Short mmCIF file of C-alpha atoms in Angstrom, two decimals:
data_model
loop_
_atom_site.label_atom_id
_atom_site.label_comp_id
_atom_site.label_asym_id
_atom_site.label_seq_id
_atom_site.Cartn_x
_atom_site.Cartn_y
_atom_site.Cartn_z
CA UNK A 248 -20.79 -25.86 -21.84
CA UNK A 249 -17.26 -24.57 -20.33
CA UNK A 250 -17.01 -20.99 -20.91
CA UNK A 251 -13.67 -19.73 -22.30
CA UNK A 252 -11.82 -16.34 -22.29
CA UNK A 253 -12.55 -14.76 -25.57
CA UNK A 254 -8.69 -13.31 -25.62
CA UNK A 255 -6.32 -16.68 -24.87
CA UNK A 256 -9.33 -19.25 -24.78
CA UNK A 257 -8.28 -19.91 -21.54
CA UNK A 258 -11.25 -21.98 -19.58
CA UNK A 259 -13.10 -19.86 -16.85
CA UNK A 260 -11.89 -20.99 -13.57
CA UNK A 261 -13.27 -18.55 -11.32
CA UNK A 262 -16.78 -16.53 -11.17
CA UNK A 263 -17.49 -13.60 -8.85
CA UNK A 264 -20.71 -12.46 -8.10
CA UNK A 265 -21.62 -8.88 -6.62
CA UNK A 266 -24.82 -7.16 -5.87
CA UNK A 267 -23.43 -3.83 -7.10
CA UNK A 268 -20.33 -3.02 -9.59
CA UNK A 269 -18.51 -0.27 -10.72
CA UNK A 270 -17.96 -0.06 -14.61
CA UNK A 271 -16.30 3.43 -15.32
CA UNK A 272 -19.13 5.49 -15.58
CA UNK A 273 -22.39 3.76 -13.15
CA UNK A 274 -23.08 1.85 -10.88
CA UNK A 275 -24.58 -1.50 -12.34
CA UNK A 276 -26.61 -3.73 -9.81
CA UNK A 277 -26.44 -7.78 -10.11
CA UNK A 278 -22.56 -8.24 -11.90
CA UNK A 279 -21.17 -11.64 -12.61
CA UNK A 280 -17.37 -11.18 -13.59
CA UNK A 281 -16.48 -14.33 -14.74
CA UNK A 282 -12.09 -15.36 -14.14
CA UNK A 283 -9.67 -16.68 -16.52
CA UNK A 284 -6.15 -17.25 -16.05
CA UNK A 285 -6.14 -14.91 -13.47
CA UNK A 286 -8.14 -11.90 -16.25
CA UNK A 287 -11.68 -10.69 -16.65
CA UNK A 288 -13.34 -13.39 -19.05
CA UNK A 289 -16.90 -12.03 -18.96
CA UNK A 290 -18.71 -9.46 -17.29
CA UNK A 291 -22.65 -10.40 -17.23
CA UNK A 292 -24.85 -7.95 -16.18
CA UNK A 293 -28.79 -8.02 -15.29
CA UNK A 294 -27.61 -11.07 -13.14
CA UNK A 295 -30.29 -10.86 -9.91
CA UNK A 296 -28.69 -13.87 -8.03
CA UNK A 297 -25.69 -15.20 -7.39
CA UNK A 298 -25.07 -18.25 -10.18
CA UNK A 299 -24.60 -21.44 -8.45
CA UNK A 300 -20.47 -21.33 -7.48
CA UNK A 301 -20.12 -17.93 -7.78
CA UNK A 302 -17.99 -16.46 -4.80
CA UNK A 303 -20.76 -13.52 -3.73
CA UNK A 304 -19.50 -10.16 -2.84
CA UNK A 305 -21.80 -7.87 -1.07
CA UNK A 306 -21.34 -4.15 -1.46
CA UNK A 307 -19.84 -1.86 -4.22
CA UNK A 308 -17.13 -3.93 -6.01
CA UNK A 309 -14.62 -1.62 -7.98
CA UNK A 310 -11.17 -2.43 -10.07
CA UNK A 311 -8.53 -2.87 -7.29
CA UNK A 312 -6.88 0.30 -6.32
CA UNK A 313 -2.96 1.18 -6.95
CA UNK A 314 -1.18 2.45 -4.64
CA UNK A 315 1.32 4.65 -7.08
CA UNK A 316 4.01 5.62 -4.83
CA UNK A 317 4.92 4.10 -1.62
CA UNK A 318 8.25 3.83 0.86
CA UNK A 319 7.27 0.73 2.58
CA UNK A 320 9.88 1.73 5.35
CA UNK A 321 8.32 4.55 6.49
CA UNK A 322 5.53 2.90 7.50
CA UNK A 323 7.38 2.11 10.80
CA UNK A 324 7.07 6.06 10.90
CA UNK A 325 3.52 6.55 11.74
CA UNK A 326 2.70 8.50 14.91
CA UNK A 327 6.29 8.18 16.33
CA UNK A 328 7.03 11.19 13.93
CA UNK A 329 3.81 13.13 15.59
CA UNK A 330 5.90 14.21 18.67
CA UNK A 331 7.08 17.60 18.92
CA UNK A 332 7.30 20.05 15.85
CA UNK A 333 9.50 20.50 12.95
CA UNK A 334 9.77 20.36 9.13
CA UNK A 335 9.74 18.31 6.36
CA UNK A 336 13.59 18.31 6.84
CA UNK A 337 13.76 17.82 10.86
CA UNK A 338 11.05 14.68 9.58
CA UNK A 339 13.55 13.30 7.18
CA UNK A 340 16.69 13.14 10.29
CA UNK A 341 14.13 10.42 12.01
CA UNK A 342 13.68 8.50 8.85
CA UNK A 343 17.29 8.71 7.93
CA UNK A 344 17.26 6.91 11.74
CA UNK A 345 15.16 3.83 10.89
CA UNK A 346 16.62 3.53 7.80
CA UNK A 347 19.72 2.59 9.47
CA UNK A 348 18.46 -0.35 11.33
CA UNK A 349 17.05 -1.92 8.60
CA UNK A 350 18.63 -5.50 6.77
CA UNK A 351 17.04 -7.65 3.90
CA UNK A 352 15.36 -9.64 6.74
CA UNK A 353 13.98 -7.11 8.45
CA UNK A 354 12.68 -5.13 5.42
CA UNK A 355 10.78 -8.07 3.95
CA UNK A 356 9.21 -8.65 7.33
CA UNK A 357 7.79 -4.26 7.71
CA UNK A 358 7.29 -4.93 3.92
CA UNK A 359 5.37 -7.85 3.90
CA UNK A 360 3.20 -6.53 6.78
CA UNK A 361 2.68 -3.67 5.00
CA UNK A 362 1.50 -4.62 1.83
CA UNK A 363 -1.13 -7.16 3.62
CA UNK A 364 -2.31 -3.86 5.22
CA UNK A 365 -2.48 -2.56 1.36
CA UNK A 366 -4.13 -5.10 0.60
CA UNK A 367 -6.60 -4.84 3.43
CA UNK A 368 -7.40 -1.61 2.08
CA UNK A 369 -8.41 -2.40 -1.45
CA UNK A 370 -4.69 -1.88 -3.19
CA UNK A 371 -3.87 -5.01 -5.70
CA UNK A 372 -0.34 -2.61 -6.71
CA UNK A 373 1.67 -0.55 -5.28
CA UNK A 374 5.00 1.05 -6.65
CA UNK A 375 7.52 0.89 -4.77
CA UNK A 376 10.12 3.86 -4.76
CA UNK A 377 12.81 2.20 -3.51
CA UNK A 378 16.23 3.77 -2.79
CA UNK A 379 17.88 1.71 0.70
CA UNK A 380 19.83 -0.27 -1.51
CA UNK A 381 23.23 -1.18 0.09
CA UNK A 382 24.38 -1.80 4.05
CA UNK A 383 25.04 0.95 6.52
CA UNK A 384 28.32 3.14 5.21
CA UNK A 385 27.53 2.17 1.46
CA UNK A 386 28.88 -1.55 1.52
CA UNK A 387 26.92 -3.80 -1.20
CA UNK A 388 24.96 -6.52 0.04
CA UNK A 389 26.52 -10.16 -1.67
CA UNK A 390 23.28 -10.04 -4.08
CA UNK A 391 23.38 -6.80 -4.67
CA UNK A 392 19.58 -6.52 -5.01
CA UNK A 393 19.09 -8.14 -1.59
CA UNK A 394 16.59 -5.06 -0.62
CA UNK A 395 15.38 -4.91 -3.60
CA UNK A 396 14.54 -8.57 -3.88
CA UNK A 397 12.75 -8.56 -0.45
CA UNK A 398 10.65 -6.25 -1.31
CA UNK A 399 9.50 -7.98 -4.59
CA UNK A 400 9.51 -11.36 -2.42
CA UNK A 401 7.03 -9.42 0.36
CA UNK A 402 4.57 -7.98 -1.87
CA UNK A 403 4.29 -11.90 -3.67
CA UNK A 404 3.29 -13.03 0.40
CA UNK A 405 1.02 -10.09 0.68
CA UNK A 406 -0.42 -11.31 -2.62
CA UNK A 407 -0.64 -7.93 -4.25
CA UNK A 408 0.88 -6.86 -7.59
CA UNK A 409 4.45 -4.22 -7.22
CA UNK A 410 6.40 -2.01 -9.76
CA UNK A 411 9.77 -2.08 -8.20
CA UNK A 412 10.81 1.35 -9.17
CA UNK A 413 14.92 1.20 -8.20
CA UNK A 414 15.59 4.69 -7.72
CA UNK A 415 18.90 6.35 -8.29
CA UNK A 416 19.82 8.42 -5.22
CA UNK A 417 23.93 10.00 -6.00
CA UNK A 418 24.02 13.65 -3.84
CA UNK A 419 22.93 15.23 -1.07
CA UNK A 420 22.40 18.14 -2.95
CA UNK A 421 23.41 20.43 -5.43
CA UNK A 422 27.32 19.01 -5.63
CA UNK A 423 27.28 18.16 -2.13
CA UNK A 424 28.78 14.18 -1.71
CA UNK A 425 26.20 11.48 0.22
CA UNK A 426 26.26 12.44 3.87
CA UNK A 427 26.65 9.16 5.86
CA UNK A 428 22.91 8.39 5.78
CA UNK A 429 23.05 8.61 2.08
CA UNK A 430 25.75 6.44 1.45
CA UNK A 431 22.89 3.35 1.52
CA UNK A 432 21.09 4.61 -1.18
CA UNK A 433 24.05 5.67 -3.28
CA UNK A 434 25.73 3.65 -6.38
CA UNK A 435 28.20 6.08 -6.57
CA UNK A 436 27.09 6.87 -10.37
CA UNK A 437 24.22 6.43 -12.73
CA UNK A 438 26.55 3.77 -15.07
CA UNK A 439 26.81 2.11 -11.80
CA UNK A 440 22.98 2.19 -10.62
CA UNK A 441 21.85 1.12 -13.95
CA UNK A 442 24.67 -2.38 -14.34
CA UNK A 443 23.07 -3.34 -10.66
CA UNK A 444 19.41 -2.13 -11.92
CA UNK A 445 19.61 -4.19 -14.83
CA UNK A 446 19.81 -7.06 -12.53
CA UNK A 447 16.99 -7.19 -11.30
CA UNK A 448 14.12 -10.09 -12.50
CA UNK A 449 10.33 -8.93 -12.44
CA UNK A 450 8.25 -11.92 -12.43
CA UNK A 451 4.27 -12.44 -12.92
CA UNK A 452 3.09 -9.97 -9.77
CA UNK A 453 6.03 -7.66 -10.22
CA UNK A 454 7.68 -5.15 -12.71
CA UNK A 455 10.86 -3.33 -12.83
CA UNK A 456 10.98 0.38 -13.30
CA UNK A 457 13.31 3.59 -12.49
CA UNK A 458 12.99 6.69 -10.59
CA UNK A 459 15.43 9.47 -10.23
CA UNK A 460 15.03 10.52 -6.54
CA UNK A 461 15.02 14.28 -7.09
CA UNK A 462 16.75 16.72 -8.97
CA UNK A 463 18.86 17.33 -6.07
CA UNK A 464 20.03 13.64 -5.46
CA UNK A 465 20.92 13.11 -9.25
CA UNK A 466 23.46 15.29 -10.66
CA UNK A 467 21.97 16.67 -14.05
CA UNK A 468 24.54 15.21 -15.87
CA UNK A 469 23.55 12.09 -14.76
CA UNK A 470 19.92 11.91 -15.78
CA UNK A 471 20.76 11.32 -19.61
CA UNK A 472 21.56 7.71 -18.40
CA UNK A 473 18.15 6.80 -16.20
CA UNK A 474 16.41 7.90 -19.30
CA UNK A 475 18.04 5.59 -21.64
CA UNK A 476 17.87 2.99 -19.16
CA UNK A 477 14.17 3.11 -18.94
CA UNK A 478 13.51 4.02 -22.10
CA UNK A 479 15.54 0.72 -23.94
CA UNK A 480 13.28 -1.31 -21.49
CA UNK A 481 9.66 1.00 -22.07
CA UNK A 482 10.12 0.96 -18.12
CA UNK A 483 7.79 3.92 -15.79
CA UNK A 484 10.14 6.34 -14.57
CA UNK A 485 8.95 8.13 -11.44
CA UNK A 486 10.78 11.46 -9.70
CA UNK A 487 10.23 13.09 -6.69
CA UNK A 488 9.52 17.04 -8.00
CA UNK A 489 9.45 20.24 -6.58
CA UNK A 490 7.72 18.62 -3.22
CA UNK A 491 9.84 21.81 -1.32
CA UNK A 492 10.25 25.55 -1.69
CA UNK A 493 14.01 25.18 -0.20
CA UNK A 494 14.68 22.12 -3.63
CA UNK A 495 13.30 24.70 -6.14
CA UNK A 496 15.37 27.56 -4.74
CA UNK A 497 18.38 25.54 -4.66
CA UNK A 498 18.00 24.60 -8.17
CA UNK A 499 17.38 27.99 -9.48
CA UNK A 500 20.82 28.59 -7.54
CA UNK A 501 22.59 25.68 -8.96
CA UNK A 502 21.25 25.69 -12.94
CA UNK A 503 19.63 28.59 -13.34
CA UNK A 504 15.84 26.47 -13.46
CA UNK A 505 12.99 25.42 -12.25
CA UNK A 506 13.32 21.47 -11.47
CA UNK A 507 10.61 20.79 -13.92
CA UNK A 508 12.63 22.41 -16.57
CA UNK A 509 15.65 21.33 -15.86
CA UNK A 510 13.85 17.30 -16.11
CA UNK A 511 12.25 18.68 -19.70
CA UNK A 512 15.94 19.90 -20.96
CA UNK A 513 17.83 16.69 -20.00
CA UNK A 514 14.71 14.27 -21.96
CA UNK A 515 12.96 13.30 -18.46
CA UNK A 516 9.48 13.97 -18.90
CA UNK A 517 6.93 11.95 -20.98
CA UNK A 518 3.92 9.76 -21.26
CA UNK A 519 6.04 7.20 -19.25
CA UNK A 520 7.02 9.38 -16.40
CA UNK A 521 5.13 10.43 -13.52
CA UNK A 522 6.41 13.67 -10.89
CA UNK A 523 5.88 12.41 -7.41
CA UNK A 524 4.00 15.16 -5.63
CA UNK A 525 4.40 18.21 -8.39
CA UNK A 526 3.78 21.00 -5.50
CA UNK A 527 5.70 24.14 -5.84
CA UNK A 528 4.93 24.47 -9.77
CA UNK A 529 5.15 27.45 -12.41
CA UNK A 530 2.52 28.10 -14.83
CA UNK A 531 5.27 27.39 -17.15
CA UNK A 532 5.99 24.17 -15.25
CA UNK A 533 2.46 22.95 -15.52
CA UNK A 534 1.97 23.39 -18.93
CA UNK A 535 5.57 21.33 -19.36
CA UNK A 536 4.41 18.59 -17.45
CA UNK A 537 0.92 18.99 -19.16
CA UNK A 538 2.38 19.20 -23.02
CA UNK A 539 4.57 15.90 -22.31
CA UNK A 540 1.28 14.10 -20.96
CA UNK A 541 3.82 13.81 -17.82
CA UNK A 542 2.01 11.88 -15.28
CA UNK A 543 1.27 13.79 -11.84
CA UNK A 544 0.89 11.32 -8.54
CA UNK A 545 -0.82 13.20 -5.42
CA UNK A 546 -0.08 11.89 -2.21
CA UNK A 547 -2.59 14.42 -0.20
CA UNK A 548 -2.21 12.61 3.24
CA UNK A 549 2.22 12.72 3.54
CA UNK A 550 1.87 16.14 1.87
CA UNK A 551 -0.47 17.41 5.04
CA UNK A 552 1.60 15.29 7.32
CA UNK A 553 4.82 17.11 6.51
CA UNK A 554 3.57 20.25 5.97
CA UNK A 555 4.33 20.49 1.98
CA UNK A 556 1.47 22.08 0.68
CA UNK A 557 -1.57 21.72 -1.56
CA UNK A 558 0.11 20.86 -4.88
CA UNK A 559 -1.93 22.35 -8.48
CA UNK A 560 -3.75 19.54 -9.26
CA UNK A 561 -6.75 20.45 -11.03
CA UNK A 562 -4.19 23.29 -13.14
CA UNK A 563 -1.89 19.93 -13.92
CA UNK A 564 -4.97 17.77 -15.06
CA UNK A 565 -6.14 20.53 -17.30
CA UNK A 566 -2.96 20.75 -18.44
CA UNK A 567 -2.78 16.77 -20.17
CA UNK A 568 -1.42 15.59 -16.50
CA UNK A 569 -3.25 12.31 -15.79
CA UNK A 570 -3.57 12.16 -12.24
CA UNK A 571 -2.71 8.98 -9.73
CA UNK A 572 -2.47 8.57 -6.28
CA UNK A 573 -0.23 7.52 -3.22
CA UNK A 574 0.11 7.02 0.21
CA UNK A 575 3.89 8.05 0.40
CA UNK A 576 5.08 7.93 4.16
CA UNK A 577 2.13 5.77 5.08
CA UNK A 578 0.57 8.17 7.41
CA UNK A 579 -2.54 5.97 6.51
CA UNK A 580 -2.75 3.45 4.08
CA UNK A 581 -6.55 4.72 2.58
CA UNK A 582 -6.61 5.32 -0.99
CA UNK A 583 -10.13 6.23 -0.51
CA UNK A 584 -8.54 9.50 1.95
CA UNK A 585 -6.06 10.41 -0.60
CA UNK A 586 -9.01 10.82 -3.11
CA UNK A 587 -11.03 12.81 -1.38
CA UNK A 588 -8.66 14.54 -0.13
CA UNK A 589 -7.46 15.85 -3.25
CA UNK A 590 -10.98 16.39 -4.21
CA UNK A 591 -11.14 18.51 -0.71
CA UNK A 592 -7.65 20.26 -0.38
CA UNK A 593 -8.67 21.99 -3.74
CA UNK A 594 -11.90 23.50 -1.80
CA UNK A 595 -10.00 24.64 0.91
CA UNK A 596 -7.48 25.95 -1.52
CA UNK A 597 -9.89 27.89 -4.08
CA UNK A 598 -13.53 27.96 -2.27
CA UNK A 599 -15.09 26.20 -4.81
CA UNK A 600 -16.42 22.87 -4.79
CA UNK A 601 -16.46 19.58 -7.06
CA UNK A 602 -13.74 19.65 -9.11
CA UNK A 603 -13.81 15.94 -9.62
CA UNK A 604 -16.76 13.63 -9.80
CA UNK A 605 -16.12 10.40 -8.00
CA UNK A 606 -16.12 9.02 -11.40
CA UNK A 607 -13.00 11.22 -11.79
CA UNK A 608 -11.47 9.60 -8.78
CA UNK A 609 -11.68 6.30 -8.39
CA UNK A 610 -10.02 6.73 -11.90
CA UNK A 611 -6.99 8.14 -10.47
CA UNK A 612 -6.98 5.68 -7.63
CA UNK A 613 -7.39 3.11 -10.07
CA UNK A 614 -6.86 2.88 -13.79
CA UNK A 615 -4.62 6.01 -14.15
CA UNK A 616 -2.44 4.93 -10.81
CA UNK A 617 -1.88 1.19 -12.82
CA UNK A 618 -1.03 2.82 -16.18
CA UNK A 619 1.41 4.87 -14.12
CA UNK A 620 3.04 1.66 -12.86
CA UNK A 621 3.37 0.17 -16.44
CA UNK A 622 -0.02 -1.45 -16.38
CA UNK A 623 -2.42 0.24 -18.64
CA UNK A 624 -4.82 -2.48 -19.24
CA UNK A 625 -5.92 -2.21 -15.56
CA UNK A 626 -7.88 -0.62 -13.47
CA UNK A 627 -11.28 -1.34 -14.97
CA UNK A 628 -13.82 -4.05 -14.59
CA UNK A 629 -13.82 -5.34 -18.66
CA UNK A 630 -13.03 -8.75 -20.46
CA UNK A 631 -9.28 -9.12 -20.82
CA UNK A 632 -8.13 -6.76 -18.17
CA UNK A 633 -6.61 -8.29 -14.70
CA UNK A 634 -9.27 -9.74 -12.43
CA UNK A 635 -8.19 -7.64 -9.76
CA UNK A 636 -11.17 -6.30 -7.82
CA UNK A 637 -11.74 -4.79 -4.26
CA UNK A 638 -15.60 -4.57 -2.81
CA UNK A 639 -16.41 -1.82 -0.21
CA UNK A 640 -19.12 -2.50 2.33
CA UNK A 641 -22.41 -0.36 1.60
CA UNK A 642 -23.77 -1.04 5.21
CA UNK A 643 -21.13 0.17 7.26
CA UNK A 644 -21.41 2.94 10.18
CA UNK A 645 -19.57 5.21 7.32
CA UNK A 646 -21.45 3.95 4.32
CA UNK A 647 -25.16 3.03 5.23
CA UNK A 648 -27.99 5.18 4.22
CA UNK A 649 -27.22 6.51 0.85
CA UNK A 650 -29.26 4.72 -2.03
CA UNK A 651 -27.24 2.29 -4.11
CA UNK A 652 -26.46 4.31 -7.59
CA UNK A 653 -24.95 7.09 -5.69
CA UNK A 654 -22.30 3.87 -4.18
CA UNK A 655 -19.43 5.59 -5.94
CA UNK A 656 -19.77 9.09 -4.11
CA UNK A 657 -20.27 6.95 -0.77
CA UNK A 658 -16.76 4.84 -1.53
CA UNK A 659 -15.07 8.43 -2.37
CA UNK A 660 -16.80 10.61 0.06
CA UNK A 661 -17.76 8.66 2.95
CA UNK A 662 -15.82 4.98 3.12
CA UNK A 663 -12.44 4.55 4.65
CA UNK A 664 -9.81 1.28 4.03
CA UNK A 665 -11.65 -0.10 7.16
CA UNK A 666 -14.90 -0.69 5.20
CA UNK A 667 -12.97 -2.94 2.48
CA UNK A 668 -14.71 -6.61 2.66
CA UNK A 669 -13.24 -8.58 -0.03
CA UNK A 670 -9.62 -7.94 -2.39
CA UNK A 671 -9.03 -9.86 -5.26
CA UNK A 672 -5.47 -9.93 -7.39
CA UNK A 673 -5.24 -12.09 -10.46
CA UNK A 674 -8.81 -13.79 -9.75
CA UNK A 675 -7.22 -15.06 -6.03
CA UNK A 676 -9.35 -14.07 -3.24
CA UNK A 677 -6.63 -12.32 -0.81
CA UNK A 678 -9.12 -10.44 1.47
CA UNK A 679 -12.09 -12.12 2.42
CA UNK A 680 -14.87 -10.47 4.81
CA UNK A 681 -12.09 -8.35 6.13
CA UNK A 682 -8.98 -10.91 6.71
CA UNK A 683 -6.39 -11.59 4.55
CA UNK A 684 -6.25 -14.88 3.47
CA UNK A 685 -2.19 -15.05 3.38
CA UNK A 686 -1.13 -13.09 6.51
CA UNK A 687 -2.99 -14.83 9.55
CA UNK A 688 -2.47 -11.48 11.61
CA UNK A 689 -1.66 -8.37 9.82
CA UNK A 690 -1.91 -5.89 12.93
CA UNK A 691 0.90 -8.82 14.94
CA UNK A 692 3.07 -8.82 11.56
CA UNK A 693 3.03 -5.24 11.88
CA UNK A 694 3.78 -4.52 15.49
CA UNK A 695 6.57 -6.86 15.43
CA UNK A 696 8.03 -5.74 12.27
CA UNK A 697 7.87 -1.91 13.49
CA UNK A 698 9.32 -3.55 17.58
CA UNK A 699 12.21 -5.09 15.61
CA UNK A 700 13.32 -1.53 14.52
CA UNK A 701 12.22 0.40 17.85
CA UNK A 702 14.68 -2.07 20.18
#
């Protein structure tokens, strides 16, 4: 008899089989998820052997990760930043650098490769905070998405889901104009972000959201318009907040307010909205963020990298902050570091330990990271939710020893991106036994996309 989906009635097209599967709250051993049109159709349980065409996956098989805020051009960062000393803003002068060398060409080639490495790590979305909008000195491309558009094109080769979240980037600070590295990411004015924001075409793998870069990039009396932007189209909304001292300081200086208050006065926080990185907070900031159920995304790994600081995470979640993560500058590209390392930068911080179950966090590096990129049916391994799955090896140097129900505290604790065997997006099999089905040779892809920008 041909099985059906129970939601669209949809015939089952695909079945995956795994030895050991994550559903919210246990580890379940012998899981058939049965695939249709490309969503969850059945999950059987109590299944010993694989069913006869059943694609097996061996190891812990969880909801595919999301990867909640990412600047795909920074991956052509890693390690050449690691020379020398500095600060976050001596960092930004050598981004500001590759930025300049990059074309729509060139970007969907770094992008492309770098969303196969997502991939490679278990991430079936990523959102995409993108601001490098126009050519060098400001001049609009012909399509005046053409960045924009490569990105959503790149993440379709990779074969991984993206929230395109087209960011509006106006000042260099506090009524200072665009210095010539800024003129790229500038529209000139919110009226004029949002008439080339508008468009923009999602499509099956990808949505369209907004993000206001930071409070000092978007003049306050600018914000009014992201907000109504976003709001007319029930859009995410992502900002980068209070990730430095010096931005909270010069905000006090310019309005009198904290950055998180001065978001809450002009209507920017809310269910919908997530604060990128939420470091340098106020007790009366977290419980404004917390009150507005104002998403909080962690990116532990950039935050170390550039010396930010150990953000108030378990204060925020407490708060009625749901909690996602990122990997930001790309430093690595492990969403199973950036959960423990939130998990472990709150040790080091208070000298306590477990202040999140591994229950806790794969949520945030799953379920809680999709609803924050305007996908809140995923993230979890039930009937009618995307059939996008990732399985991490449980007999890896890293991850052999531990008995199988304690497989969730070995992916959290113990795995890295290296130990993911198999990613699925939409039922499609894009990582099998460690290679990505799409992009013959990510590492190649990669060096050649990061040479192009080096020459």
């Amino acid at each position: 008899m041909q099985l059906t989906h129970r939601t669209t009635g949809a015939p089952v097209t695909a079945a995956y089989w795994t030895d050991h599967a994550w559903l919210g709250t246990h580890v379940e051993p012998g899981v058939t998820l049965e695939i249709a049109d490309g969503r969850i159709a059945g999950v059987r349980t109590g299944v010993g052997t694989p069913p006869p065409g059943a694609t097996v996956l061996r190891g812990l098989t969880l909801p595919g990760l999301a990867n909640t805020h990412s600047h795909a051009f920074h991956r052509a960062l890693r390690t050449t930043v690691q020379v020398g000393s500095g600060t976050f803003w001596t960092w930004r002068e050598l981004m500001y650098r590759t930025a300049s060398r990059l074309t729509p060409d060139t970007y969907f080639d770094l992008a492309r490769a770098t969303y196969a490495e997502m991939a490679l790590a278990g991430i079936t979305a990523v959102g995409e905070f993108h601001y490098l909008h126009h050519a060098p000195g400001g001049t609009p491309y012909a399509d005046p998405n053409a960045m924009g558009e490569a990105l959503i094109a790149a993440a379709a080769e990779a074969g991984i889901r993206i929230t395109l979240l087209d960011t509006v980037y106006l000042a260099a600070g506090f009524g200072e104009q665009p210095n010539r590295h800024q003129l790229r990411f500038s529209d000139t004015t919110a009226e004029a972000w949002a008439e080339r924001a508008s468009l923009l075409k999602g499509g099956d793998h990808a949505l369209i959201g907004a993000a206001i870069h930071s409070v000092r990039a978007v003049p306050a009396d600018q914000l009014a318009t992201v907000v109504r932007w976003a709001q007319e189209r029930s859009a995410p909304l992502h900002v980068h907040l209070s990730e430095q001292t010096a931005e909270n300081d010069a905000c006090r200086a310019a309005h009198g307010r904290t950055p998180t208050r001065l978001l809450a006065d002009h209507g920017v926080l809310g269910p919908r909205t997530t604060g990128i990185h939420n470091t340098h907070l106020t007790e009366a900031d977290i419980a404004l963020l917390g009150s507005s159920a104002t998403g909080t995304c962690m990116c532990p790994t950039t935050e170390r990298d550039l010396a930010d600081g150990i953000g108030p995470a378990a204060a925020l979640q407490k708060a009625g902050s749901p909690l996602s993560l990122g990997s930001d500058s790309h430093a690595v590209i492990d969403l199973f570091e950036e959960a423990r390392a939130m998990e472990l930068n709150e040790r080091l911080r208070t000298h306590v330990r477990g202040h999140w179950t591994a229950a806790a966090l794969i949520r945030a590096a799953s379920a809680d990271g999709h609803a924050a990129l305007g996908r809140p049916d995923a993230g979890v391994l039930e009937p009618g939710a995307p059939a996008d799955l990732t399985t991490v090896a449980l007999d890896s140097v890293r991850t052999a020893g531990p008995v199988p129900r304690l497989a969730a505290e070995t992916a959290v604790f113990a795995a890295s991106a290296a130990d993911v065997r198999h990613t699925v997006v939409a039922g499609r099999h894009i990582v099998r036994d460690g290679r990505h089905t799409r992009v013959e040779d990510v590492p190649r892809a990669l060096a050649r996309a990061v040479a192009a920008l080096h020459d």
